[in-house]
Amino acid sequence: MIILFIFLYDIYFYIFSYIGTMSAMSSNKLNQLLFSTPNGIVLLTSWLKANGYRPDLVKRYRNSRWLESIGFGANIRAGDTIDCFGALHTLQTQCGS
């Protein structure tokens, strides 16, 4: 009985430490995204995916109101406004090869 308790405790600890690690990793990814991109630009979903932001992670950022969808495959930081310079920056840095 004690061995079973220890085994279940180990599984519980492993699962919750893994979840905590994943949460910290996605928090680091969010910080990296917010500090590495300027305000006022469009963040293309294809560019986010190419830079390691999984679609489920981008969806979580939208659900948490860190990003807003402005159309299919296009996101902005929450509260940002886009002008011609931000759009031009996106075209130059995120589109094509």
PDB file of N, CA and C in Angstrom:
ATOM      1  N   MET A   1       0.823  -1.191   0.000  1.00  0.00           N
ATOM      2  CA  MET A   1       0.000   0.000   0.000  1.00  0.00           C
ATOM      3  C   MET A   1       0.871   1.262   0.000  1.00  0.00           C
ATOM      4  N   ILE A   2       1.923   1.264   0.777  1.00  0.00           N
ATOM      5  CA  ILE A   2       2.823   2.415   0.834  1.00  0.00           C
ATOM      6  C   ILE A   2       3.538   2.591  -0.501  1.00  0.00           C
ATOM      7  N   ILE A   3       3.916   1.483  -1.112  1.00  0.00           N
ATOM      8  CA  ILE A   3       4.600   1.552  -2.417  1.00  0.00           C
ATOM      9  C   ILE A   3       3.670   2.155  -3.460  1.00  0.00           C
ATOM     10  N   LEU A   4       2.400   1.784  -3.442  1.00  0.00           N
ATOM     11  CA  LEU A   4       1.427   2.338  -4.371  1.00  0.00           C
ATOM     12  C   LEU A   4       1.279   3.851  -4.150  1.00  0.00           C
ATOM     13  N   PHE A   5       1.225   4.272  -2.900  1.00  0.00           N
ATOM     14  CA  PHE A   5       1.120   5.690  -2.576  1.00  0.00           C
ATOM     15  C   PHE A   5       2.334   6.460  -3.100  1.00  0.00           C
ATOM     16  N   ILE A   6       3.518   5.926  -2.885  1.00  0.00           N
ATOM     17  CA  ILE A   6       4.746   6.575  -3.355  1.00  0.00           C
ATOM     18  C   ILE A   6       4.747   6.649  -4.879  1.00  0.00           C
ATOM     19  N   PHE A   7       4.321   5.579  -5.531  1.00  0.00           N
ATOM     20  CA  PHE A   7       4.267   5.537  -6.985  1.00  0.00           C
ATOM     21  C   PHE A   7       3.300   6.608  -7.510  1.00  0.00           C
ATOM     22  N   LEU A   8       2.109   6.700  -6.928  1.00  0.00           N
ATOM     23  CA  LEU A   8       1.126   7.685  -7.370  1.00  0.00           C
ATOM     24  C   LEU A   8       1.614   9.109  -7.101  1.00  0.00           C
ATOM     25  N   TYR A   9       2.286   9.298  -5.974  1.00  0.00           N
ATOM     26  CA  TYR A   9       2.834  10.613  -5.655  1.00  0.00           C
ATOM     27  C   TYR A   9       3.888  11.011  -6.687  1.00  0.00           C
ATOM     28  N   ASP A  10       4.740  10.060  -7.075  1.00  0.00           N
ATOM     29  CA  ASP A  10       5.764  10.350  -8.082  1.00  0.00           C
ATOM     30  C   ASP A  10       5.141  10.737  -9.417  1.00  0.00           C
ATOM     31  N   ILE A  11       4.094  10.033  -9.816  1.00  0.00           N
ATOM     32  CA  ILE A  11       3.404  10.356 -11.068  1.00  0.00           C
ATOM     33  C   ILE A  11       2.788  11.747 -10.978  1.00  0.00           C
ATOM     34  N   TYR A  12       2.113  12.036  -9.872  1.00  0.00           N
ATOM     35  CA  TYR A  12       1.499  13.343  -9.649  1.00  0.00           C
ATOM     36  C   TYR A  12       2.550  14.451  -9.734  1.00  0.00           C
ATOM     37  N   PHE A  13       3.667  14.269  -9.058  1.00  0.00           N
ATOM     38  CA  PHE A  13       4.739  15.265  -9.055  1.00  0.00           C
ATOM     39  C   PHE A  13       5.302  15.455 -10.460  1.00  0.00           C
ATOM     40  N   TYR A  14       5.503  14.363 -11.183  1.00  0.00           N
ATOM     41  CA  TYR A  14       6.049  14.440 -12.537  1.00  0.00           C
ATOM     42  C   TYR A  14       5.114  15.212 -13.459  1.00  0.00           C
ATOM     43  N   ILE A  15       3.827  14.900 -13.410  1.00  0.00           N
ATOM     44  CA  ILE A  15       2.865  15.555 -14.296  1.00  0.00           C
ATOM     45  C   ILE A  15       2.805  17.052 -14.013  1.00  0.00           C
ATOM     46  N   PHE A  16       2.707  17.434 -12.749  1.00  0.00           N
ATOM     47  CA  PHE A  16       2.575  18.846 -12.438  1.00  0.00           C
ATOM     48  C   PHE A  16       3.878  19.617 -12.636  1.00  0.00           C
ATOM     49  N   SER A  17       5.004  18.978 -12.474  1.00  0.00           N
ATOM     50  CA  SER A  17       6.259  19.674 -12.770  1.00  0.00           C
ATOM     51  C   SER A  17       6.399  19.865 -14.277  1.00  0.00           C
ATOM     52  N   TYR A  18       5.910  18.905 -15.082  1.00  0.00           N
ATOM     53  CA  TYR A  18       5.941  19.033 -16.533  1.00  0.00           C
ATOM     54  C   TYR A  18       5.033  20.163 -16.986  1.00  0.00           C
ATOM     55  N   ILE A  19       3.820  20.234 -16.410  1.00  0.00           N
ATOM     56  CA  ILE A  19       2.886  21.294 -16.767  1.00  0.00           C
ATOM     57  C   ILE A  19       3.473  22.657 -16.402  1.00  0.00           C
ATOM     58  N   GLY A  20       4.093  22.747 -15.238  1.00  0.00           N
ATOM     59  CA  GLY A  20       4.720  23.993 -14.832  1.00  0.00           C
ATOM     60  C   GLY A  20       5.839  24.394 -15.766  1.00  0.00           C
ATOM     61  N   THR A  21       6.617  23.430 -16.218  1.00  0.00           N
ATOM     62  CA  THR A  21       7.694  23.697 -17.159  1.00  0.00           C
ATOM     63  C   THR A  21       7.143  24.183 -18.489  1.00  0.00           C
ATOM     64  N   MET A  22       6.082  23.548 -18.986  1.00  0.00           N
ATOM     65  CA  MET A  22       5.483  23.958 -20.249  1.00  0.00           C
ATOM     66  C   MET A  22       4.907  25.366 -20.135  1.00  0.00           C
ATOM     67  N   SER A  23       4.294  25.675 -19.009  1.00  0.00           N
ATOM     68  CA  SER A  23       3.742  27.010 -18.810  1.00  0.00           C
ATOM     69  C   SER A  23       4.854  28.049 -18.796  1.00  0.00           C
ATOM     70  N   ALA A  24       5.948  27.738 -18.137  1.00  0.00           N
ATOM     71  CA  ALA A  24       7.086  28.663 -18.095  1.00  0.00           C
ATOM     72  C   ALA A  24       7.686  28.830 -19.486  1.00  0.00           C
ATOM     73  N   MET A  25       7.743  27.739 -20.257  1.00  0.00           N
ATOM     74  CA  MET A  25       8.290  27.826 -21.609  1.00  0.00           C
ATOM     75  C   MET A  25       7.423  28.718 -22.485  1.00  0.00           C
ATOM     76  N   SER A  26       6.087  28.567 -22.395  1.00  0.00           N
ATOM     77  CA  SER A  26       5.223  29.392 -23.230  1.00  0.00           C
ATOM     78  C   SER A  26       5.258  30.844 -22.762  1.00  0.00           C
ATOM     79  N   SER A  27       5.458  31.069 -21.469  1.00  0.00           N
ATOM     80  CA  SER A  27       5.611  32.430 -20.958  1.00  0.00           C
ATOM     81  C   SER A  27       6.889  33.052 -21.515  1.00  0.00           C
ATOM     82  N   ASN A  28       7.970  32.287 -21.557  1.00  0.00           N
ATOM     83  CA  ASN A  28       9.222  32.781 -22.142  1.00  0.00           C
ATOM     84  C   ASN A  28       9.050  33.072 -23.624  1.00  0.00           C
ATOM     85  N   LYS A  29       8.290  32.223 -24.321  1.00  0.00           N
ATOM     86  CA  LYS A  29       8.048  32.442 -25.748  1.00  0.00           C
ATOM     87  C   LYS A  29       7.267  33.739 -25.953  1.00  0.00           C
ATOM     88  N   LEU A  30       6.288  33.992 -25.084  1.00  0.00           N
ATOM     89  CA  LEU A  30       5.507  35.216 -25.190  1.00  0.00           C
ATOM     90  C   LEU A  30       6.391  36.436 -24.952  1.00  0.00           C
ATOM     91  N   ASN A  31       7.212  36.381 -23.927  1.00  0.00           N
ATOM     92  CA  ASN A  31       8.134  37.497 -23.667  1.00  0.00           C
ATOM     93  C   ASN A  31       9.071  37.712 -24.845  1.00  0.00           C
ATOM     94  N   GLN A  32       9.585  36.626 -25.393  1.00  0.00           N
ATOM     95  CA  GLN A  32      10.478  36.718 -26.548  1.00  0.00           C
ATOM     96  C   GLN A  32       9.760  37.374 -27.721  1.00  0.00           C
ATOM     97  N   LEU A  33       8.511  36.991 -27.946  1.00  0.00           N
ATOM     98  CA  LEU A  33       7.738  37.561 -29.050  1.00  0.00           C
ATOM     99  C   LEU A  33       7.491  39.048 -28.829  1.00  0.00           C
ATOM    100  N   LEU A  34       7.085  39.412 -27.633  1.00  0.00           N
ATOM    101  CA  LEU A  34       6.742  40.813 -27.360  1.00  0.00           C
ATOM    102  C   LEU A  34       7.962  41.721 -27.396  1.00  0.00           C
ATOM    103  N   PHE A  35       9.116  41.219 -26.976  1.00  0.00           N
ATOM    104  CA  PHE A  35      10.305  42.069 -26.952  1.00  0.00           C
ATOM    105  C   PHE A  35      11.103  42.048 -28.252  1.00  0.00           C
ATOM    106  N   SER A  36      10.866  41.048 -29.091  1.00  0.00           N
ATOM    107  CA  SER A  36      11.656  40.962 -30.321  1.00  0.00           C
ATOM    108  C   SER A  36      10.953  41.569 -31.529  1.00  0.00           C
ATOM    109  N   THR A  37       9.699  41.927 -31.376  1.00  0.00           N
ATOM    110  CA  THR A  37       8.966  42.526 -32.494  1.00  0.00           C
ATOM    111  C   THR A  37       8.518  43.928 -32.110  1.00  0.00           C
ATOM    112  N   PRO A  38       8.596  44.859 -33.043  1.00  0.00           N
ATOM    113  CA  PRO A  38       8.175  46.229 -32.717  1.00  0.00           C
ATOM    114  C   PRO A  38       6.651  46.345 -32.626  1.00  0.00           C
ATOM    115  N   ASN A  39       6.207  47.390 -31.969  1.00  0.00           N
ATOM    116  CA  ASN A  39       4.774  47.677 -31.909  1.00  0.00           C
ATOM    117  C   ASN A  39       4.293  48.115 -33.280  1.00  0.00           C
ATOM    118  N   GLY A  40       3.012  47.905 -33.530  1.00  0.00           N
ATOM    119  CA  GLY A  40       2.406  48.422 -34.749  1.00  0.00           C
ATOM    120  C   GLY A  40       2.625  47.602 -35.994  1.00  0.00           C
ATOM    121  N   ILE A  41       2.992  46.336 -35.857  1.00  0.00           N
ATOM    122  CA  ILE A  41       3.172  45.485 -37.039  1.00  0.00           C
ATOM    123  C   ILE A  41       2.176  44.339 -37.005  1.00  0.00           C
ATOM    124  N   VAL A  42       1.975  43.736 -38.149  1.00  0.00           N
ATOM    125  CA  VAL A  42       1.157  42.542 -38.264  1.00  0.00           C
ATOM    126  C   VAL A  42       2.055  41.345 -38.024  1.00  0.00           C
ATOM    127  N   LEU A  43       1.574  40.390 -37.255  1.00  0.00           N
ATOM    128  CA  LEU A  43       2.310  39.144 -37.034  1.00  0.00           C
ATOM    129  C   LEU A  43       1.608  38.050 -37.837  1.00  0.00           C
ATOM    130  N   LEU A  44       2.239  37.657 -38.921  1.00  0.00           N
ATOM    131  CA  LEU A  44       1.646  36.631 -39.773  1.00  0.00           C
ATOM    132  C   LEU A  44       1.744  35.265 -39.106  1.00  0.00           C
ATOM    133  N   THR A  45       0.671  34.496 -39.205  1.00  0.00           N
ATOM    134  CA  THR A  45       0.655  33.165 -38.607  1.00  0.00           C
ATOM    135  C   THR A  45       1.737  32.284 -39.209  1.00  0.00           C
ATOM    136  N   SER A  46       1.982  32.423 -40.501  1.00  0.00           N
ATOM    137  CA  SER A  46       3.034  31.619 -41.146  1.00  0.00           C
ATOM    138  C   SER A  46       4.403  31.968 -40.579  1.00  0.00           C
ATOM    139  N   TRP A  47       4.649  33.237 -40.303  1.00  0.00           N
ATOM    140  CA  TRP A  47       5.919  33.661 -39.718  1.00  0.00           C
ATOM    141  C   TRP A  47       6.046  33.161 -38.287  1.00  0.00           C
ATOM    142  N   LEU A  48       4.955  33.261 -37.523  1.00  0.00           N
ATOM    143  CA  LEU A  48       4.972  32.763 -36.144  1.00  0.00           C
ATOM    144  C   LEU A  48       5.286  31.270 -36.114  1.00  0.00           C
ATOM    145  N   LYS A  49       4.640  30.520 -37.004  1.00  0.00           N
ATOM    146  CA  LYS A  49       4.881  29.073 -37.058  1.00  0.00           C
ATOM    147  C   LYS A  49       6.321  28.774 -37.450  1.00  0.00           C
ATOM    148  N   ALA A  50       6.849  29.506 -38.411  1.00  0.00           N
ATOM    149  CA  ALA A  50       8.235  29.300 -38.851  1.00  0.00           C
ATOM    150  C   ALA A  50       9.238  29.639 -37.754  1.00  0.00           C
ATOM    151  N   ASN A  51       8.827  30.479 -36.803  1.00  0.00           N
ATOM    152  CA  ASN A  51       9.706  30.871 -35.704  1.00  0.00           C
ATOM    153  C   ASN A  51       9.407  30.131 -34.409  1.00  0.00           C
ATOM    154  N   GLY A  52       8.700  29.014 -34.510  1.00  0.00           N
ATOM    155  CA  GLY A  52       8.528  28.134 -33.360  1.00  0.00           C
ATOM    156  C   GLY A  52       7.292  28.352 -32.516  1.00  0.00           C
ATOM    157  N   TYR A  53       6.359  29.169 -32.980  1.00  0.00           N
ATOM    158  CA  TYR A  53       5.115  29.387 -32.239  1.00  0.00           C
ATOM    159  C   TYR A  53       4.041  28.482 -32.826  1.00  0.00           C
ATOM    160  N   ARG A  54       3.756  27.389 -32.116  1.00  0.00           N
ATOM    161  CA  ARG A  54       2.772  26.416 -32.585  1.00  0.00           C
ATOM    162  C   ARG A  54       1.389  27.063 -32.688  1.00  0.00           C
ATOM    163  N   PRO A  55       0.536  26.571 -33.585  1.00  0.00           N
ATOM    164  CA  PRO A  55      -0.810  27.146 -33.723  1.00  0.00           C
ATOM    165  C   PRO A  55      -1.614  27.134 -32.419  1.00  0.00           C
ATOM    166  N   ASP A  56      -1.463  26.096 -31.604  1.00  0.00           N
ATOM    167  CA  ASP A  56      -2.200  26.069 -30.337  1.00  0.00           C
ATOM    168  C   ASP A  56      -1.680  27.131 -29.373  1.00  0.00           C
ATOM    169  N   LEU A  57      -0.391  27.447 -29.455  1.00  0.00           N
ATOM    170  CA  LEU A  57       0.175  28.488 -28.603  1.00  0.00           C
ATOM    171  C   LEU A  57      -0.324  29.867 -29.042  1.00  0.00           C
ATOM    172  N   VAL A  58      -0.384  30.099 -30.333  1.00  0.00           N
ATOM    173  CA  VAL A  58      -0.907  31.368 -30.859  1.00  0.00           C
ATOM    174  C   VAL A  58      -2.376  31.513 -30.469  1.00  0.00           C
ATOM    175  N   LYS A  59      -3.116  30.416 -30.537  1.00  0.00           N
ATOM    176  CA  LYS A  59      -4.525  30.447 -30.130  1.00  0.00           C
ATOM    177  C   LYS A  59      -4.652  30.786 -28.647  1.00  0.00           C
ATOM    178  N   ARG A  60      -3.765  30.236 -27.825  1.00  0.00           N
ATOM    179  CA  ARG A  60      -3.783  30.541 -26.393  1.00  0.00           C
ATOM    180  C   ARG A  60      -3.478  32.018 -26.153  1.00  0.00           C
ATOM    181  N   TYR A  61      -2.548  32.581 -26.924  1.00  0.00           N
ATOM    182  CA  TYR A  61      -2.236  34.007 -26.795  1.00  0.00           C
ATOM    183  C   TYR A  61      -3.442  34.866 -27.184  1.00  0.00           C
ATOM    184  N   ARG A  62      -4.178  34.439 -28.226  1.00  0.00           N
ATOM    185  CA  ARG A  62      -5.389  35.176 -28.610  1.00  0.00           C
ATOM    186  C   ARG A  62      -6.464  35.049 -27.535  1.00  0.00           C
ATOM    187  N   ASN A  63      -6.642  33.854 -27.003  1.00  0.00           N
ATOM    188  CA  ASN A  63      -7.653  33.653 -25.959  1.00  0.00           C
ATOM    189  C   ASN A  63      -7.304  34.425 -24.694  1.00  0.00           C
ATOM    190  N   SER A  64      -6.016  34.606 -24.424  1.00  0.00           N
ATOM    191  CA  SER A  64      -5.576  35.360 -23.246  1.00  0.00           C
ATOM    192  C   SER A  64      -5.512  36.859 -23.516  1.00  0.00           C
ATOM    193  N   ARG A  65      -5.878  37.256 -24.719  1.00  0.00           N
ATOM    194  CA  ARG A  65      -5.916  38.661 -25.122  1.00  0.00           C
ATOM    195  C   ARG A  65      -4.537  39.319 -25.243  1.00  0.00           C
ATOM    196  N   TRP A  66      -3.503  38.529 -25.509  1.00  0.00           N
ATOM    197  CA  TRP A  66      -2.185  39.110 -25.806  1.00  0.00           C
ATOM    198  C   TRP A  66      -2.096  39.452 -27.283  1.00  0.00           C
ATOM    199  N   LEU A  67      -2.779  38.679 -28.108  1.00  0.00           N
ATOM    200  CA  LEU A  67      -2.832  38.927 -29.544  1.00  0.00           C
ATOM    201  C   LEU A  67      -4.285  39.060 -29.965  1.00  0.00           C
ATOM    202  N   GLU A  68      -4.497  39.816 -31.042  1.00  0.00           N
ATOM    203  CA  GLU A  68      -5.823  39.932 -31.635  1.00  0.00           C
ATOM    204  C   GLU A  68      -5.736  39.496 -33.087  1.00  0.00           C
ATOM    205  N   SER A  69      -6.716  38.742 -33.527  1.00  0.00           N
ATOM    206  CA  SER A  69      -6.779  38.354 -34.930  1.00  0.00           C
ATOM    207  C   SER A  69      -7.417  39.493 -35.715  1.00  0.00           C
ATOM    208  N   ILE A  70      -6.779  39.881 -36.820  1.00  0.00           N
ATOM    209  CA  ILE A  70      -7.343  40.937 -37.668  1.00  0.00           C
ATOM    210  C   ILE A  70      -7.727  40.392 -39.037  1.00  0.00           C
ATOM    211  N   GLY A  71      -7.685  39.098 -39.181  1.00  0.00           N
ATOM    212  CA  GLY A  71      -8.029  38.444 -40.434  1.00  0.00           C
ATOM    213  C   GLY A  71      -7.389  37.076 -40.474  1.00  0.00           C
ATOM    214  N   PHE A  72      -7.683  36.331 -41.507  1.00  0.00           N
ATOM    215  CA  PHE A  72      -7.141  34.980 -41.620  1.00  0.00           C
ATOM    216  C   PHE A  72      -5.619  35.037 -41.749  1.00  0.00           C
ATOM    217  N   GLY A  73      -4.928  34.456 -40.766  1.00  0.00           N
ATOM    218  CA  GLY A  73      -3.471  34.395 -40.806  1.00  0.00           C
ATOM    219  C   GLY A  73      -2.765  35.666 -40.393  1.00  0.00           C
ATOM    220  N   ALA A  74      -3.496  36.610 -39.813  1.00  0.00           N
ATOM    221  CA  ALA A  74      -2.893  37.888 -39.422  1.00  0.00           C
ATOM    222  C   ALA A  74      -3.287  38.234 -37.991  1.00  0.00           C
ATOM    223  N   ASN A  75      -2.301  38.585 -37.198  1.00  0.00           N
ATOM    224  CA  ASN A  75      -2.513  38.942 -35.794  1.00  0.00           C
ATOM    225  C   ASN A  75      -1.782  40.233 -35.498  1.00  0.00           C
ATOM    226  N   ILE A  76      -2.252  40.919 -34.470  1.00  0.00           N
ATOM    227  CA  ILE A  76      -1.551  42.087 -33.951  1.00  0.00           C
ATOM    228  C   ILE A  76      -1.473  41.945 -32.442  1.00  0.00           C
ATOM    229  N   ARG A  77      -0.571  42.708 -31.836  1.00  0.00           N
ATOM    230  CA  ARG A  77      -0.558  42.769 -30.375  1.00  0.00           C
ATOM    231  C   ARG A  77      -1.860  43.396 -29.917  1.00  0.00           C
ATOM    232  N   ALA A  78      -2.347  42.989 -28.784  1.00  0.00           N
ATOM    233  CA  ALA A  78      -3.598  43.542 -28.267  1.00  0.00           C
ATOM    234  C   ALA A  78      -3.472  45.046 -28.097  1.00  0.00           C
ATOM    235  N   GLY A  79      -4.422  45.770 -28.650  1.00  0.00           N
ATOM    236  CA  GLY A  79      -4.442  47.222 -28.510  1.00  0.00           C
ATOM    237  C   GLY A  79      -3.616  47.985 -29.521  1.00  0.00           C
ATOM    238  N   ASP A  80      -2.850  47.298 -30.359  1.00  0.00           N
ATOM    239  CA  ASP A  80      -2.019  47.980 -31.355  1.00  0.00           C
ATOM    240  C   ASP A  80      -2.870  48.523 -32.498  1.00  0.00           C
ATOM    241  N   THR A  81      -2.384  49.568 -33.114  1.00  0.00           N
ATOM    242  CA  THR A  81      -2.950  50.058 -34.362  1.00  0.00           C
ATOM    243  C   THR A  81      -1.871  49.917 -35.426  1.00  0.00           C
ATOM    244  N   ILE A  82      -2.308  49.580 -36.599  1.00  0.00           N
ATOM    245  CA  ILE A  82      -1.386  49.324 -37.706  1.00  0.00           C
ATOM    246  C   ILE A  82      -1.445  50.508 -38.666  1.00  0.00           C
ATOM    247  N   ASP A  83      -0.272  50.964 -39.093  1.00  0.00           N
ATOM    248  CA  ASP A  83      -0.216  51.999 -40.115  1.00  0.00           C
ATOM    249  C   ASP A  83       0.579  51.473 -41.301  1.00  0.00           C
ATOM    250  N   CYS A  84       0.817  52.325 -42.273  1.00  0.00           N
ATOM    251  CA  CYS A  84       1.508  51.878 -43.489  1.00  0.00           C
ATOM    252  C   CYS A  84       2.940  51.432 -43.186  1.00  0.00           C
ATOM    253  N   PHE A  85       3.584  52.031 -42.198  1.00  0.00           N
ATOM    254  CA  PHE A  85       4.955  51.635 -41.868  1.00  0.00           C
ATOM    255  C   PHE A  85       5.005  50.244 -41.227  1.00  0.00           C
ATOM    256  N   GLY A  86       4.024  49.949 -40.381  1.00  0.00           N
ATOM    257  CA  GLY A  86       3.947  48.616 -39.783  1.00  0.00           C
ATOM    258  C   GLY A  86       3.650  47.550 -40.823  1.00  0.00           C
ATOM    259  N   ALA A  87       2.763  47.882 -41.750  1.00  0.00           N
ATOM    260  CA  ALA A  87       2.445  46.950 -42.833  1.00  0.00           C
ATOM    261  C   ALA A  87       3.660  46.723 -43.730  1.00  0.00           C
ATOM    262  N   LEU A  88       4.384  47.790 -44.041  1.00  0.00           N
ATOM    263  CA  LEU A  88       5.596  47.678 -44.856  1.00  0.00           C
ATOM    264  C   LEU A  88       6.656  46.841 -44.139  1.00  0.00           C
ATOM    265  N   HIS A  89       6.806  47.056 -42.842  1.00  0.00           N
ATOM    266  CA  HIS A  89       7.779  46.260 -42.047  1.00  0.00           C
ATOM    267  C   HIS A  89       7.420  44.781 -42.120  1.00  0.00           C
ATOM    268  N   THR A  90       6.139  44.472 -42.003  1.00  0.00           N
ATOM    269  CA  THR A  90       5.696  43.073 -42.076  1.00  0.00           C
ATOM    270  C   THR A  90       6.028  42.482 -43.430  1.00  0.00           C
ATOM    271  N   LEU A  91       5.756  43.222 -44.492  1.00  0.00           N
ATOM    272  CA  LEU A  91       6.048  42.728 -45.841  1.00  0.00           C
ATOM    273  C   LEU A  91       7.544  42.483 -46.031  1.00  0.00           C
ATOM    274  N   GLN A  92       8.363  43.364 -45.499  1.00  0.00           N
ATOM    275  CA  GLN A  92       9.810  43.248 -45.681  1.00  0.00           C
ATOM    276  C   GLN A  92      10.425  42.139 -44.828  1.00  0.00           C
ATOM    277  N   THR A  93       9.886  41.878 -43.661  1.00  0.00           N
ATOM    278  CA  THR A  93      10.542  40.947 -42.733  1.00  0.00           C
ATOM    279  C   THR A  93       9.870  39.586 -42.629  1.00  0.00           C
ATOM    280  N   GLN A  94       8.591  39.500 -42.961  1.00  0.00           N
ATOM    281  CA  GLN A  94       7.893  38.244 -42.715  1.00  0.00           C
ATOM    282  C   GLN A  94       7.407  37.542 -43.977  1.00  0.00           C
ATOM    283  N   CYS A  95       7.392  38.228 -45.082  1.00  0.00           N
ATOM    284  CA  CYS A  95       6.886  37.622 -46.329  1.00  0.00           C
ATOM    285  C   CYS A  95       8.051  37.228 -47.224  1.00  0.00           C
ATOM    286  N   GLY A  96       7.851  36.155 -47.954  1.00  0.00           N
ATOM    287  CA  GLY A  96       8.845  35.740 -48.946  1.00  0.00           C
ATOM    288  C   GLY A  96      10.108  35.184 -48.338  1.00  0.00           C
ATOM    289  N   SER A  97      11.107  35.052 -49.173  1.00  0.00           N
ATOM    290  CA  SER A  97      12.369  34.464 -48.695  1.00  0.00           C
ATOM    291  C   SER A  97      13.504  35.432 -48.685  1.00  0.00           C
TER     292      SER A  97
END
